Coordinates of C-alpha atoms in Angstrom, one line a residue:
Chain A
K1 CA -11.0 85.1 -65.4
Q2 CA -11.6 83.0 -62.3
E3 CA -13.7 84.6 -59.6
V4 CA -14.2 83.1 -56.2
T5 CA -17.2 84.1 -54.0
Q6 CA -18.0 83.3 -50.4
I7 CA -21.5 83.9 -49.1
P8 CA -22.4 85.0 -46.5
A9 CA -19.7 87.5 -45.6
A10 CA -20.4 87.1 -41.9
L11 CA -22.2 84.4 -39.8
S12 CA -23.0 84.1 -36.1
V13 CA -24.1 80.8 -34.6
P14 CA -24.6 79.5 -31.0
E15 CA -22.1 77.0 -29.6
G16 CA -22.8 73.4 -30.6
E17 CA -24.5 74.2 -33.9
N18 CA -23.0 72.9 -37.1
L19 CA -21.4 75.5 -39.4
V20 CA -21.8 75.4 -43.1
L21 CA -19.6 77.7 -45.2
N22 CA -20.0 78.1 -48.9
C23 CA -17.5 78.8 -51.7
S24 CA -18.3 79.2 -55.4
F25 CA -16.0 79.6 -58.4
T26 CA -16.7 80.5 -62.0
D27 CA -14.2 78.4 -63.8
S28 CA -14.5 74.6 -63.1
A29 CA -11.0 73.9 -64.5
I30 CA -9.3 73.9 -61.1
Y31 CA -6.3 71.9 -59.9
N32 CA -7.3 72.0 -56.2
L33 CA -9.2 74.0 -53.6
Q34 CA -7.8 74.9 -50.2
W35 CA -9.7 76.1 -47.1
F36 CA -7.9 78.4 -44.7
R37 CA -8.6 79.9 -41.3
Q38 CA -7.4 83.4 -40.3
D39 CA -7.6 84.8 -36.8
P40 CA -7.5 88.6 -36.3
G41 CA -4.0 90.0 -36.9
K42 CA -2.6 86.6 -37.7
G43 CA -1.5 84.6 -40.7
L44 CA -3.5 82.0 -42.6
T45 CA -3.7 78.4 -41.3
S46 CA -4.3 75.7 -43.9
L47 CA -7.3 73.5 -42.9
L48 CA -8.0 71.2 -45.8
L49 CA -6.8 70.7 -49.4
I50 CA -9.1 69.0 -51.9
Q51 CA -7.5 67.8 -55.1
S52 CA -9.6 68.3 -58.3
S53 CA -10.1 64.5 -58.5
Q54 CA -11.5 64.3 -55.0
R55 CA -15.1 64.8 -53.9
E56 CA -14.4 65.5 -50.2
Q57 CA -11.7 65.7 -47.5
T58 CA -12.1 65.3 -43.8
S59 CA -10.0 66.3 -40.8
G60 CA -11.5 65.9 -37.3
R61 CA -14.7 68.0 -37.0
L62 CA -14.0 69.5 -40.5
N63 CA -15.4 68.1 -43.7
A64 CA -15.0 69.8 -47.1
S65 CA -16.8 68.8 -50.3
L66 CA -16.1 69.7 -53.8
D67 CA -18.4 69.8 -56.8
K68 CA -16.4 71.0 -59.8
S69 CA -19.2 70.8 -62.3
S70 CA -21.3 73.2 -60.4
G71 CA -18.3 75.3 -59.2
R72 CA -18.9 74.9 -55.5
S73 CA -17.3 73.8 -52.3
T74 CA -18.7 73.6 -48.8
L75 CA -16.9 73.5 -45.5
Y76 CA -18.8 71.8 -42.6
I77 CA -17.6 72.3 -39.1
A78 CA -19.4 70.0 -36.7
A79 CA -20.4 71.0 -33.2
S80 CA -19.0 74.5 -33.3
Q81 CA -17.1 75.9 -30.4
P82 CA -16.2 79.5 -29.5
G83 CA -12.6 78.7 -30.5
D84 CA -13.9 78.3 -34.1
S85 CA -14.5 82.0 -34.3
A86 CA -12.3 83.3 -37.1
T87 CA -12.5 84.2 -40.8
Y88 CA -12.6 81.3 -43.2
L89 CA -11.2 81.7 -46.7
C90 CA -11.3 79.4 -49.7
A91 CA -8.9 79.6 -52.5
V92 CA -8.6 77.7 -55.9
T93 CA -5.7 77.0 -58.1
T94 CA -6.2 76.9 -61.9
D95 CA -2.6 75.9 -62.9
S96 CA 0.0 73.4 -61.8
W97 CA 2.1 76.1 -60.3
G98 CA -0.3 76.4 -57.4
K99 CA -1.2 80.0 -57.9
L100 CA -4.1 80.7 -55.5
Q101 CA -7.1 82.8 -56.2
F102 CA -8.9 83.8 -52.9
G103 CA -12.4 84.5 -52.0
A104 CA -13.1 87.4 -49.6
G105 CA -13.8 85.1 -46.7
T106 CA -16.7 84.4 -44.2
Q107 CA -16.3 85.9 -40.8
V108 CA -17.7 83.4 -38.2
V109 CA -18.6 84.1 -34.6
V110 CA -19.6 81.3 -32.3
T111 CA -21.3 82.5 -29.2
P112 CA -21.1 80.6 -25.9
Chain B
D1 CA 9.7 72.4 -38.6
A2 CA 9.3 76.0 -37.6
G3 CA 7.0 76.8 -40.5
V4 CA 7.4 79.8 -42.7
I5 CA 9.3 82.6 -41.0
Q6 CA 8.9 86.3 -41.8
S7 CA 10.6 89.4 -40.5
P8 CA 10.0 92.0 -39.3
R9 CA 6.5 91.3 -38.0
H10 CA 5.8 95.0 -37.9
E11 CA 7.4 97.9 -39.9
V12 CA 6.6 101.5 -39.7
T13 CA 8.3 103.8 -42.1
E14 CA 8.0 107.2 -43.7
M15 CA 7.0 107.8 -47.3
G16 CA 10.0 107.6 -49.6
Q17 CA 12.0 105.2 -47.5
E18 CA 13.1 101.8 -48.7
V19 CA 11.4 98.8 -47.1
T20 CA 12.7 95.2 -47.2
L21 CA 10.6 92.3 -46.0
R22 CA 12.2 88.9 -45.5
C23 CA 11.0 85.3 -45.7
K24 CA 12.4 81.9 -44.9
P25 CA 10.3 79.1 -46.4
I26 CA 9.7 75.7 -45.0
S27 CA 12.8 73.6 -45.6
G28 CA 12.5 71.4 -48.7
H29 CA 9.7 73.4 -50.3
D30 CA 10.3 74.4 -53.9
Y31 CA 7.7 77.1 -54.3
L32 CA 7.6 80.5 -52.6
F33 CA 4.8 83.0 -52.9
W34 CA 4.4 86.7 -51.8
Y35 CA 0.9 88.0 -51.1
R36 CA -0.5 91.3 -50.0
Q37 CA -3.7 91.7 -47.9
T38 CA -5.8 94.8 -47.6
M39 CA -9.3 95.5 -46.5
M40 CA -10.2 96.9 -49.9
R41 CA -8.7 94.2 -52.1
G42 CA -8.4 91.2 -49.9
L43 CA -5.5 88.8 -50.6
E44 CA -3.5 89.4 -53.8
L45 CA -0.7 87.3 -55.2
L46 CA 2.3 89.5 -56.0
I47 CA 5.0 87.1 -57.3
Y48 CA 6.0 83.5 -57.0
F49 CA 9.2 81.5 -57.4
N50 CA 9.9 77.9 -58.3
N51 CA 13.3 76.6 -57.4
N52 CA 14.5 80.1 -56.7
V53 CA 13.4 81.3 -60.2
P54 CA 10.7 84.0 -60.5
I55 CA 7.8 82.5 -62.5
D56 CA 5.1 85.1 -62.5
D57 CA 5.5 88.7 -61.3
S58 CA 2.3 90.0 -63.0
G59 CA 0.8 90.8 -59.6
M60 CA 3.6 93.2 -58.6
P61 CA 1.8 96.6 -58.6
E62 CA 4.6 98.8 -59.8
D63 CA 8.3 99.0 -60.6
R64 CA 8.8 100.2 -57.0
F65 CA 8.3 96.6 -56.0
S66 CA 11.0 94.0 -56.5
A67 CA 11.6 90.5 -55.1
K68 CA 14.5 88.2 -55.0
M69 CA 15.2 84.6 -54.0
P70 CA 19.0 84.2 -53.8
N71 CA 18.8 80.7 -52.4
A72 CA 16.2 78.0 -51.4
S73 CA 16.0 79.3 -47.8
F74 CA 15.6 83.0 -48.3
S75 CA 13.6 85.6 -50.2
T76 CA 13.1 89.4 -50.0
L77 CA 10.4 91.7 -51.1
K78 CA 11.6 95.3 -51.5
I79 CA 9.6 98.5 -51.9
Q80 CA 11.6 101.6 -53.0
P81 CA 10.4 104.2 -52.6
S82 CA 7.5 103.4 -50.3
E83 CA 4.2 105.2 -50.4
P84 CA 1.2 105.3 -47.9
R85 CA -0.9 103.2 -50.3
D86 CA 1.6 100.4 -49.8
S87 CA 0.4 100.0 -46.2
A88 CA -0.9 96.4 -45.9
V89 CA -0.1 93.0 -44.5
Y90 CA 2.5 91.1 -46.6
F91 CA 2.5 87.3 -46.4
C92 CA 5.0 84.8 -47.6
A93 CA 3.9 81.2 -48.3
S94 CA 5.6 78.1 -49.5
S95 CA 4.6 74.8 -50.9
L96 CA 6.0 71.5 -52.2
E97 CA 5.4 70.9 -55.9
G98 CA 2.7 73.5 -56.1
S99 CA 0.4 71.7 -53.6
E100 CA -0.8 72.8 -50.2
Q101 CA 0.4 76.3 -49.3
F102 CA 1.6 77.2 -45.8
F103 CA 1.6 80.8 -44.8
G104 CA 3.9 82.8 -42.6
P105 CA 2.6 85.1 -39.8
G106 CA 2.9 88.2 -42.1
T107 CA 4.6 91.6 -41.9
R108 CA 2.3 94.5 -41.1
L109 CA 3.6 97.5 -43.0
T110 CA 2.6 101.1 -42.2
V111 CA 3.9 103.9 -44.4
L112 CA 3.3 107.3 -43.0

């Protein structure tokens, strides 16, 4: 059974510092991995989707890497800003239907 | 595009009442997913549809829960009768060909 883990559960950094968020999964047979952002009381916003054949994906200040063999993905956010404060969730799909298995998330606070 | 639309945004009801949650997916998307989020269990997939056909409802917690998708632009999740432990945020998401999922803003359900 696929298990997705995100460590740490919470993280606080000063503005301007780079953020590094980790996601690990137990079954390397994934179709893709998706990173989301969730603001308090809001829905999930898709940040990046990495296909299983890709090693990384970039969008603006965000870069996500994928190492299937070791069951890990890392989300880098460069030059963090207070507006980056949110909970970040990773999720993997293990079938072509796109069924997502979520981690518990990392709550990030960027202090001015 | 307006994104995934859910209604109502908030629902407060009494135990034993019927609750109906509604979702309009992104136009052209062929997959629709219903999730539930609680503090204790995180995000859980309840059921998903492909081309309006239910594919996997193994996440539906009990027979009190049912979901329908009568056409490509509308889905409902019904709880009858509702119980206090059903209190959660319910999200609907849609995707094209099982790829990147886009979430709605959610319905916060409180059962008294």
